[in-house]
Coordinates of C-alpha atoms and ligand atoms in Angstrom, one line a residue:
M110 CA 26.9 -10.1 -45.4
V111 CA 29.8 -8.3 -44.1
D112 CA 32.6 -6.9 -47.1
L113 CA 35.4 -9.5 -46.7
R114 CA 38.5 -7.1 -45.4
L115 CA 42.9 -8.7 -45.4
F116 CA 46.0 -7.6 -44.2
D117 CA 47.7 -6.3 -47.2
T118 CA 51.6 -7.1 -47.1
Y119 CA 52.2 -4.6 -49.6
E120 CA 50.3 -1.9 -47.7
R121 CA 51.2 -2.9 -43.7
K122 CA 46.9 -3.0 -43.4
V123 CA 43.9 -4.7 -43.0
R124 CA 42.1 -3.6 -46.3
L125 CA 38.9 -4.0 -48.4
F126 CA 38.8 -6.8 -50.4
E127 CA 37.5 -7.0 -54.3
P128 CA 38.5 -9.1 -57.2
L129 CA 40.4 -7.7 -59.9
V130 CA 38.0 -9.6 -62.2
P131 CA 34.4 -9.1 -60.4
G132 CA 33.4 -12.5 -59.1
K133 CA 37.5 -14.1 -60.4
V134 CA 40.1 -14.4 -57.9
G135 CA 43.2 -15.4 -58.9
L136 CA 45.3 -16.6 -56.8
Y137 CA 48.2 -18.0 -56.7
C138 CA 50.8 -19.4 -53.0
C139 CA 54.5 -20.9 -53.5
G140 CA 54.4 -23.9 -53.3
P141 CA 57.2 -26.3 -51.5
T142 CA 61.1 -27.0 -52.7
V143 CA 60.5 -30.6 -52.8
Y144 CA 64.4 -31.3 -51.4
N145 CA 63.1 -33.7 -48.2
F146 CA 59.3 -34.1 -46.2
A147 CA 57.6 -31.3 -45.4
H148 CA 57.7 -30.1 -41.8
I149 CA 54.4 -28.8 -39.5
G150 CA 55.4 -25.9 -39.9
N151 CA 55.6 -26.1 -43.6
L152 CA 52.4 -27.3 -42.9
R153 CA 50.9 -24.5 -41.5
T154 CA 51.8 -22.3 -43.8
Y155 CA 49.5 -24.3 -46.6
I156 CA 46.4 -25.2 -43.8
F157 CA 46.2 -20.5 -43.7
E158 CA 45.8 -20.6 -47.7
D159 CA 43.7 -23.3 -47.5
I160 CA 40.9 -21.1 -45.0
L161 CA 41.6 -18.1 -47.4
L162 CA 40.4 -20.1 -50.2
R163 CA 37.6 -21.5 -48.0
V164 CA 36.7 -17.9 -46.7
L165 CA 37.8 -16.4 -50.5
R166 CA 34.7 -19.7 -51.7
R167 CA 32.6 -18.5 -48.8
N168 CA 31.8 -15.0 -50.0
G169 CA 30.7 -16.5 -53.1
F170 CA 34.0 -15.4 -55.1
E171 CA 35.2 -18.2 -58.5
V172 CA 39.0 -19.0 -57.8
N173 CA 41.5 -20.0 -59.6
F174 CA 43.9 -21.2 -57.2
V175 CA 47.3 -21.9 -58.8
M176 CA 51.0 -23.6 -56.8
N177 CA 53.9 -23.9 -58.1
I178 CA 56.5 -26.5 -56.7
T179 CA 59.8 -25.5 -56.1
D180 CA 62.1 -28.3 -57.9
V181 CA 65.1 -26.4 -58.7
G182 CA 67.2 -23.9 -58.1
H183 CA 66.5 -22.9 -54.4
L184 CA 70.3 -23.2 -53.3
T185 CA 71.3 -24.1 -49.1
S186 CA 72.0 -20.0 -49.0
D187 CA 69.2 -16.7 -49.6
A188 CA 73.0 -15.0 -50.5
D189 CA 72.7 -16.6 -54.5
S190 CA 76.2 -19.2 -52.8
G191 CA 75.6 -22.6 -52.1
E192 CA 74.5 -25.7 -54.0
D193 CA 70.7 -26.6 -55.5
K194 CA 68.9 -28.6 -52.2
M195 CA 67.3 -30.0 -55.4
E196 CA 71.2 -31.9 -55.6
V197 CA 71.7 -31.0 -51.9
G198 CA 68.0 -34.1 -51.2
S199 CA 69.9 -36.4 -54.0
K200 CA 73.5 -36.2 -52.3
R201 CA 71.1 -37.1 -49.6
T202 CA 69.3 -40.4 -51.1
G203 CA 71.4 -41.2 -53.5
L204 CA 68.2 -40.9 -55.7
T205 CA 68.0 -38.3 -58.9
A206 CA 66.9 -34.5 -58.0
W207 CA 64.6 -36.1 -60.3
Q208 CA 63.7 -38.7 -58.4
I209 CA 63.4 -37.4 -55.6
A210 CA 61.1 -33.9 -57.0
D211 CA 58.7 -36.7 -58.0
Q212 CA 58.8 -38.5 -54.3
Y213 CA 58.5 -35.9 -52.3
T214 CA 55.4 -34.0 -54.7
E215 CA 53.9 -36.9 -54.4
A216 CA 54.6 -37.2 -50.4
F217 CA 53.9 -32.5 -49.8
Q218 CA 50.4 -33.6 -51.3
A219 CA 49.3 -36.4 -49.2
D220 CA 50.3 -34.4 -46.0
L221 CA 47.6 -31.6 -48.0
T222 CA 44.7 -35.3 -48.8
A223 CA 45.1 -35.8 -44.6
L224 CA 45.1 -32.2 -43.6
N225 CA 41.8 -31.8 -45.6
V226 CA 43.3 -29.3 -47.5
N227 CA 42.2 -28.1 -51.5
P228 CA 44.6 -29.4 -54.1
P229 CA 45.5 -25.5 -56.6
D230 CA 43.5 -25.3 -59.5
I231 CA 46.7 -25.7 -61.5
W232 CA 50.2 -28.1 -59.8
C233 CA 53.6 -26.4 -62.0
R234 CA 56.6 -27.4 -61.1
A235 CA 59.7 -24.9 -62.3
T236 CA 61.7 -27.5 -63.9
D237 CA 57.9 -27.5 -66.7
H238 CA 58.5 -24.1 -67.2
I239 CA 62.5 -23.6 -67.9
K240 CA 61.7 -22.4 -71.8
E241 CA 59.0 -19.1 -69.7
Q242 CA 61.9 -18.5 -67.5
I243 CA 64.2 -18.0 -69.9
E244 CA 61.8 -15.5 -71.8
F245 CA 60.9 -13.3 -68.5
I246 CA 64.7 -12.8 -68.4
E247 CA 65.5 -11.9 -72.0
D248 CA 63.4 -9.6 -71.1
L249 CA 65.1 -8.1 -68.0
E250 CA 67.9 -7.9 -70.5
S251 CA 66.0 -6.3 -73.2
K252 CA 65.5 -3.7 -70.9
G253 CA 68.9 -3.7 -69.5
F254 CA 67.9 -5.0 -65.4
T255 CA 70.3 -8.0 -65.7
Y256 CA 73.9 -8.2 -65.8
R257 CA 77.4 -10.7 -65.8
T258 CA 79.2 -12.0 -63.5
S259 CA 81.3 -15.4 -64.2
D260 CA 78.7 -17.5 -62.7
G261 CA 75.4 -15.8 -63.9
I262 CA 73.4 -13.8 -65.0
Y263 CA 71.7 -11.4 -62.1
F264 CA 68.9 -8.7 -62.0
N265 CA 70.0 -5.2 -61.1
S266 CA 67.6 -4.2 -58.1
R267 CA 69.3 -0.1 -58.2
K268 CA 67.3 0.3 -61.0
L269 CA 63.6 0.4 -59.6
N270 CA 63.7 3.4 -57.0
N271 CA 61.9 1.5 -55.0
Y272 CA 63.0 -2.3 -54.5
G273 CA 62.0 -3.5 -51.8
Y274 CA 58.5 -1.7 -50.7
L275 CA 57.3 -4.9 -49.4
A276 CA 60.0 -5.8 -46.8
R277 CA 60.6 -1.8 -46.0
L278 CA 64.1 -2.1 -46.6
D279 CA 67.2 0.0 -45.2
V280 CA 68.0 0.5 -49.5
N281 CA 70.3 2.9 -48.8
G282 CA 71.5 2.1 -45.1
L283 CA 72.4 -1.1 -47.0
K284 CA 74.0 0.6 -48.6
E285 CA 76.5 1.5 -45.7
G286 CA 77.1 -1.8 -44.3
A287 CA 77.6 -4.3 -46.6
R288 CA 79.9 -6.0 -47.4
I289 CA 80.0 -8.5 -50.3
D290 CA 82.1 -10.2 -51.7
T291 CA 81.1 -12.2 -54.7
E292 CA 80.8 -10.6 -58.3
R293 CA 78.2 -9.0 -57.5
Q294 CA 76.7 -5.2 -57.7
F295 CA 75.0 -4.9 -54.7
V296 CA 73.2 -6.8 -51.3
T297 CA 70.6 -7.0 -52.8
D298 CA 71.1 -7.7 -56.3
F299 CA 70.3 -11.7 -56.8
A300 CA 70.6 -14.7 -59.8
L301 CA 68.1 -14.5 -62.7
W302 CA 70.5 -17.8 -64.7
K303 CA 73.5 -19.2 -62.8
F304 CA 75.6 -21.9 -64.4
S305 CA 76.5 -24.8 -64.3
P306 CA 79.3 -24.9 -61.4
P307 CA 82.5 -26.7 -63.7
D308 CA 83.6 -28.5 -60.7
E309 CA 80.0 -29.4 -60.4
D310 CA 78.2 -33.2 -61.9
R311 CA 75.3 -31.0 -62.0
Q312 CA 71.6 -33.6 -62.2
M313 CA 69.6 -30.7 -63.6
E314 CA 70.7 -28.1 -66.2
W315 CA 69.8 -26.2 -69.6
D316 CA 71.3 -24.4 -72.2
S317 CA 69.9 -20.7 -72.5
P318 CA 70.7 -17.8 -74.2
W319 CA 73.9 -17.3 -71.9
G320 CA 75.3 -20.8 -71.2
V321 CA 74.3 -24.3 -69.8
G322 CA 72.8 -23.7 -66.4
F323 CA 69.0 -23.1 -63.6
P324 CA 67.2 -20.1 -63.1
G325 CA 67.5 -18.4 -59.7
W326 CA 64.4 -19.4 -57.2
H327 CA 62.5 -16.5 -57.6
I328 CA 62.1 -16.4 -61.6
E329 CA 59.7 -19.3 -61.5
C330 CA 57.3 -17.5 -59.1
S331 CA 57.1 -14.7 -61.3
T332 CA 56.7 -16.6 -64.2
M333 CA 54.7 -19.0 -63.7
S334 CA 52.0 -16.7 -61.9
A335 CA 52.1 -14.9 -65.3
K336 CA 51.7 -17.5 -67.0
Y337 CA 49.1 -18.6 -65.0
L338 CA 47.2 -16.3 -64.0
G339 CA 48.3 -13.2 -66.1
D340 CA 50.8 -9.3 -64.9
F341 CA 48.9 -8.6 -62.7
F342 CA 46.1 -10.9 -60.1
D343 CA 44.3 -10.5 -57.0
I344 CA 46.7 -12.2 -54.7
H345 CA 50.2 -14.4 -53.5
C346 CA 50.7 -15.9 -50.4
G347 CA 53.6 -17.6 -48.5
G348 CA 55.5 -17.7 -45.5
E349 CA 56.8 -14.8 -43.6
D350 CA 60.0 -15.6 -44.2
H351 CA 59.5 -13.7 -48.0
I352 CA 58.9 -11.1 -47.8
P353 CA 62.9 -9.9 -47.0
I354 CA 63.7 -11.6 -49.7
H355 CA 62.2 -14.7 -51.8
H356 CA 58.9 -11.9 -53.0
T357 CA 60.8 -8.5 -52.7
N358 CA 62.6 -9.9 -55.7
E359 CA 59.7 -11.2 -57.3
I360 CA 57.7 -8.3 -57.6
A361 CA 61.2 -6.6 -58.2
Q362 CA 61.2 -9.2 -61.8
T363 CA 57.5 -8.3 -62.7
E364 CA 57.7 -4.8 -61.6
A365 CA 60.3 -3.9 -64.0
S366 CA 59.1 -6.3 -66.3
R367 CA 55.7 -5.7 -66.9
G368 CA 55.7 -2.8 -64.8
T369 CA 52.9 -4.7 -62.8
R370 CA 53.6 -5.1 -58.5
L371 CA 52.6 -8.8 -60.0
A372 CA 49.7 -8.1 -57.3
N373 CA 46.9 -7.0 -55.1
F374 CA 47.2 -8.0 -51.9
W375 CA 50.3 -9.5 -50.4
M376 CA 48.9 -12.6 -47.5
H377 CA 51.9 -13.9 -45.1
G378 CA 51.1 -17.0 -42.9
Y379 CA 53.5 -16.6 -39.6
F380 CA 56.1 -18.8 -38.4
L381 CA 55.3 -21.7 -36.2
Q382 CA 58.1 -22.0 -34.1
L383 CA 59.1 -25.4 -32.7
S384 CA 59.9 -24.1 -28.0
D385 CA 62.3 -27.7 -27.9
A386 CA 64.2 -28.2 -31.7
K387 CA 64.8 -25.8 -34.5
M388 CA 61.8 -25.6 -37.0
S389 CA 64.7 -27.1 -39.8
K390 CA 63.5 -28.8 -42.4
S391 CA 67.6 -28.4 -44.2
T392 CA 69.1 -29.9 -40.8
G393 CA 68.4 -33.5 -40.0
E394 CA 65.5 -33.9 -37.9
F395 CA 62.3 -31.9 -37.8
L396 CA 58.9 -32.5 -37.1
R397 CA 56.7 -33.7 -40.2
L398 CA 53.1 -34.9 -40.2
E399 CA 53.9 -38.6 -40.1
T400 CA 55.9 -37.5 -36.7
L401 CA 52.5 -36.8 -35.3
T402 CA 50.5 -39.4 -37.0
K403 CA 52.8 -42.3 -35.4
K404 CA 51.7 -40.7 -32.0
G405 CA 48.5 -42.1 -33.4
V406 CA 47.3 -37.7 -33.1
D407 CA 44.8 -37.1 -36.3
P408 CA 45.6 -34.1 -39.0
M409 CA 42.2 -32.9 -38.2
V410 CA 43.7 -32.1 -34.3
Y411 CA 47.1 -30.3 -35.9
R412 CA 44.5 -28.4 -38.1
Y413 CA 42.1 -27.4 -34.8
F414 CA 45.1 -26.4 -33.6
C415 CA 46.3 -24.3 -36.6
L416 CA 43.0 -22.5 -36.0
G417 CA 43.7 -21.5 -32.6
A418 CA 46.5 -19.3 -33.8
H419 CA 45.2 -15.9 -36.1
Y420 CA 47.8 -16.6 -39.3
R421 CA 49.7 -13.0 -38.4
T422 CA 51.0 -14.5 -35.0
Q423 CA 53.9 -17.0 -34.3
M424 CA 52.4 -19.7 -32.1
S425 CA 54.4 -22.0 -30.3
F426 CA 54.1 -25.8 -31.1
S427 CA 54.5 -28.2 -28.4
W428 CA 53.2 -31.7 -27.3
Q429 CA 51.3 -30.4 -24.1
S430 CA 49.3 -27.8 -26.0
L431 CA 47.9 -30.5 -29.0
E432 CA 47.2 -32.7 -25.7
A433 CA 44.8 -30.3 -25.3
E434 CA 43.5 -29.1 -28.4
E435 CA 42.5 -33.4 -28.9
T436 CA 40.9 -32.9 -26.5
A437 CA 38.4 -30.0 -27.5
L438 CA 38.3 -30.9 -30.7
R439 CA 37.4 -34.3 -29.6
R440 CA 33.9 -32.3 -27.7
L441 CA 33.4 -31.2 -30.6
Y442 CA 33.2 -34.3 -32.4
Q443 CA 31.1 -36.4 -29.8
A444 CA 28.8 -32.5 -29.6
A445 CA 28.2 -32.1 -33.2
F446 CA 27.4 -36.0 -33.6
D447 CA 24.9 -36.8 -30.6
W448 CA 23.2 -33.6 -32.6
G449 CA 22.2 -36.1 -34.4
E450 CA 20.7 -34.9 -37.8
P451 CA 20.9 -32.1 -39.6
G452 CA 18.1 -29.0 -39.5
T453 CA 17.9 -24.9 -40.2
V454 CA 21.2 -23.3 -40.1
I455 CA 21.3 -20.5 -36.9
P456 CA 21.2 -16.9 -39.6
E457 CA 22.1 -14.9 -36.2
F458 CA 24.9 -18.1 -34.8
M459 CA 26.3 -18.0 -39.1
D460 CA 26.0 -14.2 -39.0
R461 CA 28.5 -14.4 -35.9
F462 CA 31.1 -16.9 -37.9
M463 CA 31.0 -15.3 -41.6
N464 CA 32.0 -11.6 -39.0
C465 CA 35.3 -13.5 -38.3
I466 CA 35.7 -15.1 -40.8
N467 CA 35.2 -12.0 -43.1
D468 CA 37.9 -10.3 -40.7
D469 CA 41.1 -11.3 -41.7
L470 CA 40.5 -15.1 -41.4
N471 CA 40.2 -14.4 -38.0
M472 CA 39.6 -18.0 -36.9
P473 CA 40.5 -17.8 -32.9
R474 CA 37.6 -15.3 -32.8
A475 CA 35.4 -18.5 -35.3
R476 CA 36.3 -21.0 -32.5
A477 CA 35.2 -19.9 -30.6
V478 CA 31.9 -19.1 -31.8
A479 CA 31.1 -23.2 -32.7
W480 CA 31.8 -23.5 -28.6
D481 CA 29.2 -20.5 -27.6
L482 CA 26.5 -23.0 -30.7
V483 CA 27.9 -26.1 -28.5
K484 CA 27.2 -24.2 -24.9
S485 CA 23.7 -22.8 -26.3
D486 CA 20.4 -24.0 -25.9
A487 CA 19.4 -23.8 -29.7
D488 CA 17.7 -26.8 -31.4
P489 CA 19.6 -29.7 -31.6
G490 CA 19.4 -30.6 -35.1
D491 CA 19.2 -26.2 -36.1
K492 CA 23.6 -26.9 -34.4
K493 CA 23.9 -29.4 -36.9
A494 CA 23.0 -27.9 -39.5
T495 CA 25.0 -24.7 -38.4
M496 CA 28.1 -26.6 -37.8
L497 CA 28.0 -28.1 -41.4
A498 CA 27.8 -25.3 -42.4
F499 CA 31.6 -23.7 -40.2
D500 CA 33.1 -27.0 -41.1
E501 CA 32.9 -26.2 -44.2
I502 CA 36.1 -23.3 -43.4
F503 CA 37.1 -25.2 -40.3
G504 CA 37.4 -28.3 -42.7
L505 CA 37.6 -30.1 -39.4
G506 CA 35.7 -33.6 -41.8
I507 CA 32.7 -33.0 -38.0
E508 CA 30.5 -34.4 -40.7
H509 CA 31.5 -37.5 -41.1
W510 CA 33.6 -38.0 -37.8
Q511 CA 32.4 -41.2 -36.1
P512 CA 32.8 -42.3 -32.1
E513 CA 35.5 -44.8 -31.8
A514 CA 34.2 -47.6 -30.9
V515 CA 35.0 -49.0 -28.3
Q516 CA 35.1 -52.1 -27.1
V517 CA 33.3 -52.6 -24.1
P518 CA 34.0 -55.9 -21.5
D519 CA 31.5 -58.7 -21.5
E520 CA 31.2 -58.1 -17.8
I521 CA 30.2 -54.7 -18.0
L522 CA 27.5 -55.3 -20.6
Q523 CA 26.1 -57.8 -18.6
L524 CA 25.8 -55.5 -15.5
A525 CA 24.6 -52.8 -18.3
E526 CA 22.2 -55.8 -19.2
D527 CA 21.0 -56.7 -14.7
R528 CA 20.9 -53.3 -13.9
E529 CA 17.7 -53.2 -16.9
T530 CA 16.4 -56.5 -16.1
A531 CA 16.7 -54.9 -12.2
R532 CA 14.5 -52.1 -14.1
T533 CA 12.2 -53.4 -15.8
E534 CA 11.3 -55.3 -12.2
K535 CA 11.0 -51.7 -10.4
K536 CA 13.7 -52.8 -8.3
W537 CA 15.8 -48.8 -8.7
Q538 CA 18.2 -49.7 -4.7
L539 CA 19.3 -52.6 -7.7
A540 CA 19.8 -50.8 -10.5
D541 CA 21.6 -47.9 -8.8
E542 CA 24.2 -49.7 -7.7
L543 CA 25.1 -51.4 -10.7
R544 CA 25.0 -48.5 -12.3
D545 CA 27.8 -47.6 -10.6
Q546 CA 29.2 -50.8 -10.7
V547 CA 29.4 -49.6 -14.2
L548 CA 30.8 -46.4 -13.2
T549 CA 33.6 -47.4 -11.2
A550 CA 34.4 -49.6 -14.0
G551 CA 35.3 -46.3 -15.1
Y552 CA 32.2 -46.6 -18.0
V553 CA 29.4 -45.0 -18.4
I554 CA 25.7 -46.3 -18.9
E555 CA 23.4 -44.2 -21.5
D556 CA 19.3 -44.8 -21.2
T557 CA 18.7 -43.3 -25.0
Q558 CA 15.3 -44.3 -27.9
E559 CA 16.7 -47.2 -28.2
G560 CA 18.1 -48.1 -25.4
P561 CA 21.1 -47.6 -23.2
R562 CA 23.7 -47.1 -24.7
V563 CA 27.6 -48.2 -23.2
K564 CA 30.7 -46.0 -23.0
K565 CA 34.0 -45.3 -21.1
A566 CA 33.4 -42.8 -18.8
Ligands
LIG466 P1 59.6 -24.3 -48.5 O1 59.3 -25.8 -48.9 O2 60.7 -24.1 -47.2 O3 60.1 -23.1 -50.0 O4 58.8 -23.4 -47.4 C1 57.8 -24.2 -47.8 C2 56.5 -22.7 -47.2 O5 56.9 -22.9 -46.2 C3 57.0 -21.5 -47.3 O6 55.6 -20.6 -48.0 C4 57.0 -21.3 -46.3 O7 57.6 -19.7 -46.3 C5 56.2 -22.3 -44.8 N1 57.4 -21.8 -44.0 C6 59.0 -22.2 -44.0 N2 59.5 -22.8 -43.1 C7 58.1 -22.1 -42.1 C8 57.3 -22.4 -40.2 N3 58.6 -22.5 -39.5 N4 56.1 -22.3 -40.4 C9 55.2 -22.0 -41.4 N5 55.2 -21.6 -42.9 C10 56.9 -21.7 -42.4
LIG467 ZN1 57.9 -18.0 -55.4

């Protein structure tokens, strides 16, 4: 079998993937900030991570998959100012920040289930790990990487030689132009602990050696990934927006405290762009999975749509392209359904498929192999077995798909019956006429082994 190769943002190249411990993979994916529903852009990233998980498993690795829930500390501005998104959500809805977190965590998990996205082995919430985050910050403090301002404890990014390497940040260039309007000493310094603002009645706050407050956003991921996967593990994922700030700062904290760059591979899913509206959870209206299902679109159609672009390319959403994918997916389902019981996997097709998925998760090409399979004249049972094996990666639920029971009107069924009678009486011309009448009405008669079947044309 061809080796698995994955693009590593840190090295900016596709590298052979070899786990740090043979046979085992530690995988950490940044989870949602649960102050609102996930939009379909967020969900594209989780579908990419699910494909990665499935491909790792297909390669025989035992994966320990951890995902966090950001339920505190993610501020409305990436410059560590503004309000905590959870507290904003609380004001918007009238629920407590804790209720908000529970409600949107559940909604997020339901979206993942609907999309056939596998849950992690471990879910971890930032608010359940305050003690560990404080300990991490204390360690950074003892190593001289922190300083205090009037609003919090900050990480001193200039103390690290290679700060910003992941994003190839031109830190010296920044130094020239940077104007800082807070007490932060440098533009890339970031909050580890924020003090509760005196004029704000915060719901989420804790005692700490530095004063009552709450952790910054980045420290949760350095802390929880280390707790569940160790100081250096295999793969860390997130969306592309995490490269310059969130992941850059996670790496900085872990390098300063533990001396490792946290993960061996850094992988990023590129954005879904909306052509006709802004894709933002923090501004009013946005597209969520429910927006699609309310229009009658099956979540699997969205999953199939996402597989049509490589995870490292941005993708535009439009209703028109979603519709086209819906038609294609329906054809794929129907073809596999019509093949009947599975036979044996066809090795040549399986090899081609493995080449695609092990080539940095090239799902558009893997999809094309599936269509070649549909068109091939191999044994239907073997095609079915092969498609089901593909679907362990696609995750489209091909095995359980059933054609919708179309309500065929009685008069059409009568015409089909009359045609059958005409056939048994060898009245061929009449039989053909009746079949044409059925067709004109928008139905087709299929002759199957179990007798004729009427379907929508
Ligand atoms: P958030 O809930 O904002 O913390 O984001 C959850 C995940 O979705 C993160 O991995 C983000 O990088 C990712 N993400 C945010 N916006 C998009 C988008 N438009 N397309 C794809 N992924 C996104
Ligand atoms: Zn994170």
